[in-house]
Amino acid sequence: MSRESPLRIVDAPRGREAGRDAEDLLRRLGGPALMRIPGRDRSRTRAFTTLLHGNEPSGVRALQRWLASERSAAVDVVAVLGAVEAALAAPGFSHRMLPGARDLNRCFARPWPGAEGALARSLVEALRKASPEALLDVHNNTGHNPAYAVATRTDRERLALCSAFANFYVDCDLRLGTLTEATEDDCPGLALECGRAGDPAADESAFRAVCRFFESAELPSTPERRLTVLHEPVRVALCPGSMLAFDARPHAEADLTVSPDIDRHNFERVAPGTRLGWLREGAPWPLEARGADDRELSRELFTLREGSIVAARELVPMMMTTDPSVARLDCLFYVVRPRDVEE
Ligand SMILES: [Zn+2]
């Protein structure tokens, strides 16, 4: 007996069939789905994926808006919606994953763990079958960030693709179990972080990306604009058991208190000595920082000065969050090295 795929494959609904809004479309689908959108050139396919995290609505809002309109695709598109159940759980678009479930975008690797791993695997198989010329995976984040792309390697095709959507390119050598890692040898792919979940500007940026990706006869083959390329992100997380608070002044119950406007530093060069937070007197060191080689770097990057945790050297932080649950479940932020690309 063949294994039943947890991914439904359907023809994309168009016009009124696409629902009144993104939630209506998701309710009609009821679960993870791959939608086929025929284009003018039937000989080529592009892959669009989104909602791998249920609390990141910009991509599905853009897709629903595009499907409801009379716009037409230049080439065939397969559009995949991942964590549909998590997105629909009340109140909508508030769960990254369902309680007790795994983070879907950490399950795209052997041993393909649990139900999320099975979905991840069938998604990769379906994408391979479509043999797309490019993959765009749209996400939101929680902090104040410009649009940026994350790729698993730097090459001309990926830089060119990024230039259609964002000024910042992050070359991420961390192995997290993401979709773009699993498909990196199949086609050039990017995760596009289009801004803060719930921000209308992020929804608009995702819609522009969808229109460009679906409707351009040719995707750029060389970068269209100057990009800032950031390399080798180091993941900065809270030590297990460390208590965190976001507050403008040191919080009595927290080991580490981080200022609620910390995310203003995203993608900025932060000078040595800049305060990142306050450490409670007597509290243990609260940070862990690891790059792809898994070496612990937090004491090289940060230091304690008069009760404050400060940058020990020039840093460029990105994806700083001010959401305590993201900080606890995932990480506080990443630190990257900057380099400008001359084109
Ligand atoms: Zn995401």
Tab-separated table of N, CA, C and O in Angstrom, residues 34-81:
chain	number	residue	atom	x	y	z
A	34	LEU	N	-0.852	21.874	-1.775
A	34	LEU	CA	-0.074	22.375	-2.908
A	34	LEU	C	-1.071	22.726	-4.005
A	34	LEU	O	-1.867	21.873	-4.411
A	35	MET	N	-1.034	23.989	-4.422
A	35	MET	CA	-1.966	24.443	-5.454
A	35	MET	C	-1.231	24.639	-6.770
A	35	MET	O	-0.162	25.242	-6.797
A	36	ARG	N	-1.840	24.140	-7.844
A	36	ARG	CA	-1.235	24.298	-9.171
A	36	ARG	C	-1.854	25.497	-9.882
A	36	ARG	O	-3.083	25.590	-9.979
A	37	ILE	N	-0.989	26.389	-10.346
A	37	ILE	CA	-1.445	27.574	-11.080
A	37	ILE	C	-0.836	27.505	-12.479
A	37	ILE	O	0.385	27.587	-12.623
A	38	PRO	N	-1.670	27.315	-13.511
A	38	PRO	CA	-1.091	27.254	-14.853
A	38	PRO	C	-0.658	28.638	-15.333
A	38	PRO	O	-1.323	29.634	-15.066
A	39	GLY	N	0.477	28.685	-16.033
A	39	GLY	CA	0.973	29.956	-16.566
A	39	GLY	C	0.891	29.993	-18.073
A	39	GLY	O	0.465	29.026	-18.705
A	40	ARG	N	1.314	31.127	-18.669
A	40	ARG	CA	1.283	31.249	-20.135
A	40	ARG	C	2.299	30.290	-20.755
A	40	ARG	O	2.031	29.650	-21.759
A	41	ASP	N	3.492	30.204	-20.131
A	41	ASP	CA	4.515	29.268	-20.602
A	41	ASP	C	4.418	28.003	-19.736
A	41	ASP	O	4.811	28.017	-18.576
A	42	ARG	N	3.861	26.933	-20.320
A	42	ARG	CA	3.624	25.720	-19.539
A	42	ARG	C	4.886	24.863	-19.417
A	42	ARG	O	4.865	23.807	-18.794
A	43	SER	N	5.988	25.313	-20.039
A	43	SER	CA	7.191	24.479	-20.035
A	43	SER	C	8.062	24.713	-18.802
A	43	SER	O	9.025	23.988	-18.575
A	44	ARG	N	7.761	25.759	-18.031
A	44	ARG	CA	8.581	26.070	-16.851
A	44	ARG	C	7.690	26.218	-15.626
A	44	ARG	O	6.512	26.555	-15.741
A	45	THR	N	8.293	25.978	-14.440
A	45	THR	CA	7.547	26.052	-13.177
A	45	THR	C	8.375	26.814	-12.143
A	45	THR	O	9.598	26.694	-12.116
A	46	ARG	N	7.703	27.608	-11.322
A	46	ARG	CA	8.335	28.205	-10.134
A	46	ARG	C	7.588	27.717	-8.897
A	46	ARG	O	6.384	27.445	-8.985
A	47	ALA	N	8.312	27.623	-7.784
A	47	ALA	CA	7.689	27.146	-6.546
A	47	ALA	C	7.607	28.285	-5.535
A	47	ALA	O	8.598	28.976	-5.277
A	48	PHE	N	6.413	28.470	-4.993
A	48	PHE	CA	6.173	29.470	-3.959
A	48	PHE	C	5.693	28.720	-2.721
A	48	PHE	O	4.744	27.927	-2.807
A	49	THR	N	6.345	28.921	-1.607
A	49	THR	CA	5.911	28.277	-0.366
A	49	THR	C	5.722	29.357	0.686
A	49	THR	O	6.404	30.384	0.671
A	50	THR	N	4.790	29.131	1.592
A	50	THR	CA	4.598	30.081	2.690
A	50	THR	C	3.815	29.406	3.808
A	50	THR	O	3.400	28.250	3.680
A	51	LEU	N	3.682	30.117	4.907
A	51	LEU	CA	2.948	29.622	6.068
A	51	LEU	C	3.591	28.344	6.644
A	51	LEU	O	2.896	27.494	7.183
A	52	LEU	N	4.912	28.219	6.516
A	52	LEU	CA	5.571	27.117	7.229
A	52	LEU	C	5.465	27.386	8.726
A	52	LEU	O	5.556	26.471	9.539
A	53	HIS	N	5.256	28.655	9.065
A	53	HIS	CA	4.956	29.066	10.444
A	53	HIS	C	3.563	29.680	10.469
A	53	HIS	O	3.280	30.608	9.706
A	54	GLY	N	2.692	29.158	11.343
A	54	GLY	CA	1.281	29.538	11.336
A	54	GLY	C	1.004	30.974	11.737
A	54	GLY	O	-0.084	31.484	11.494
A	55	ASN	N	1.976	31.636	12.362
A	55	ASN	CA	1.752	33.019	12.819
A	55	ASN	C	2.407	34.034	11.875
A	55	ASN	O	2.717	35.143	12.278
A	56	GLU	N	2.624	33.614	10.609
A	56	GLU	CA	3.279	34.502	9.638
A	56	GLU	C	2.380	34.640	8.408
A	56	GLU	O	2.507	33.900	7.437
A	57	PRO	N	1.415	35.569	8.470
A	57	PRO	CA	0.339	35.582	7.467
A	57	PRO	C	0.634	36.290	6.153
A	57	PRO	O	-0.142	36.138	5.208
A	58	SER	N	1.712	37.066	6.037
A	58	SER	CA	1.857	37.929	4.847
A	58	SER	C	1.851	37.144	3.539
A	58	SER	O	1.263	37.583	2.549
A	59	GLY	N	2.511	35.977	3.521
A	59	GLY	CA	2.616	35.199	2.290
A	59	GLY	C	1.267	34.673	1.821
A	59	GLY	O	0.930	34.760	0.631
A	60	VAL	N	0.467	34.141	2.743
A	60	VAL	CA	-0.836	33.589	2.337
A	60	VAL	C	-1.808	34.717	2.004
A	60	VAL	O	-2.640	34.585	1.101
A	61	ARG	N	-1.675	35.854	2.693
A	61	ARG	CA	-2.523	36.999	2.327
A	61	ARG	C	-2.207	37.448	0.901
A	61	ARG	O	-3.106	37.754	0.121
A	62	ALA	N	-0.915	37.487	0.578
A	62	ALA	CA	-0.508	37.899	-0.769
A	62	ALA	C	-1.011	36.900	-1.803
A	62	ALA	O	-1.522	37.277	-2.858
A	63	LEU	N	-0.888	35.618	-1.488
A	63	LEU	CA	-1.321	34.572	-2.419
A	63	LEU	C	-2.831	34.637	-2.641
A	63	LEU	O	-3.301	34.577	-3.786
A	64	GLN	N	-3.608	34.768	-1.555
A	64	GLN	CA	-5.069	34.828	-1.685
A	64	GLN	C	-5.477	36.051	-2.517
A	64	GLN	O	-6.338	35.952	-3.388
A	65	ARG	N	-4.823	37.191	-2.243
A	65	ARG	CA	-5.128	38.418	-2.995
A	65	ARG	C	-4.814	38.213	-4.478
A	65	ARG	O	-5.590	38.628	-5.351
A	66	TRP	N	-3.713	37.543	-4.750
A	66	TRP	CA	-3.326	37.309	-6.144
A	66	TRP	C	-4.316	36.363	-6.816
A	66	TRP	O	-4.766	36.612	-7.951
A	67	LEU	N	-4.694	35.274	-6.117
A	67	LEU	CA	-5.621	34.289	-6.694
A	67	LEU	C	-7.007	34.899	-6.927
A	67	LEU	O	-7.683	34.559	-7.899
A	68	ALA	N	-7.415	35.788	-6.016
A	68	ALA	CA	-8.747	36.397	-6.134
A	68	ALA	C	-8.799	37.400	-7.283
A	68	ALA	O	-9.871	37.723	-7.775
A	69	SER	N	-7.643	37.893	-7.703
A	69	SER	CA	-7.595	38.887	-8.777
A	69	SER	C	-7.603	38.177	-10.142
A	69	SER	O	-7.546	36.965	-10.217
A	70	GLU	N	-7.612	38.935	-11.186
A	70	GLU	CA	-7.620	38.348	-12.534
A	70	GLU	C	-6.215	38.312	-13.134
A	70	GLU	O	-6.050	38.229	-14.338
A	71	ARG	N	-5.206	38.395	-12.307
A	71	ARG	CA	-3.830	38.449	-12.802
A	71	ARG	C	-3.433	37.086	-13.355
A	71	ARG	O	-3.985	36.061	-12.960
A	72	SER	N	-2.463	37.083	-14.256
A	72	SER	CA	-2.067	35.793	-14.809
A	72	SER	C	-0.577	35.554	-14.611
A	72	SER	O	0.237	36.486	-14.571
A	73	ALA	N	-0.231	34.275	-14.464
A	73	ALA	CA	1.151	33.884	-14.198
A	73	ALA	C	1.906	33.709	-15.510
A	73	ALA	O	1.351	33.219	-16.494
A	74	ALA	N	3.188	34.083	-15.504
A	74	ALA	CA	4.007	33.964	-16.717
A	74	ALA	C	4.356	32.510	-16.993
A	74	ALA	O	4.400	32.077	-18.139
A	75	VAL	N	4.626	31.766	-15.930
A	75	VAL	CA	4.980	30.342	-16.053
A	75	VAL	C	4.119	29.579	-15.049
A	75	VAL	O	3.444	30.191	-14.224
A	76	ASP	N	4.139	28.265	-15.100
A	76	ASP	CA	3.395	27.495	-14.101
A	76	ASP	C	3.966	27.781	-12.710
A	76	ASP	O	5.184	27.972	-12.559
A	77	VAL	N	3.074	27.815	-11.730
A	77	VAL	CA	3.504	28.022	-10.338
A	77	VAL	C	2.890	26.914	-9.490
A	77	VAL	O	1.723	26.558	-9.680
A	78	VAL	N	3.694	26.340	-8.607
A	78	VAL	CA	3.117	25.511	-7.549
A	78	VAL	C	3.227	26.325	-6.266
A	78	VAL	O	4.289	26.849	-5.945
A	79	ALA	N	2.083	26.494	-5.574
A	79	ALA	CA	2.035	27.326	-4.370
A	79	ALA	C	1.669	26.424	-3.193
A	79	ALA	O	0.633	25.767	-3.218
A	80	VAL	N	2.531	26.398	-2.197
A	80	VAL	CA	2.352	25.482	-1.069
A	80	VAL	C	2.062	26.258	0.209
A	80	VAL	O	2.749	27.230	0.519
A	81	LEU	N	1.033	25.809	0.936
A	81	LEU	CA	0.712	26.365	2.249
A	81	LEU	C	0.956	25.267	3.281
A	81	LEU	O	0.367	24.186	3.182
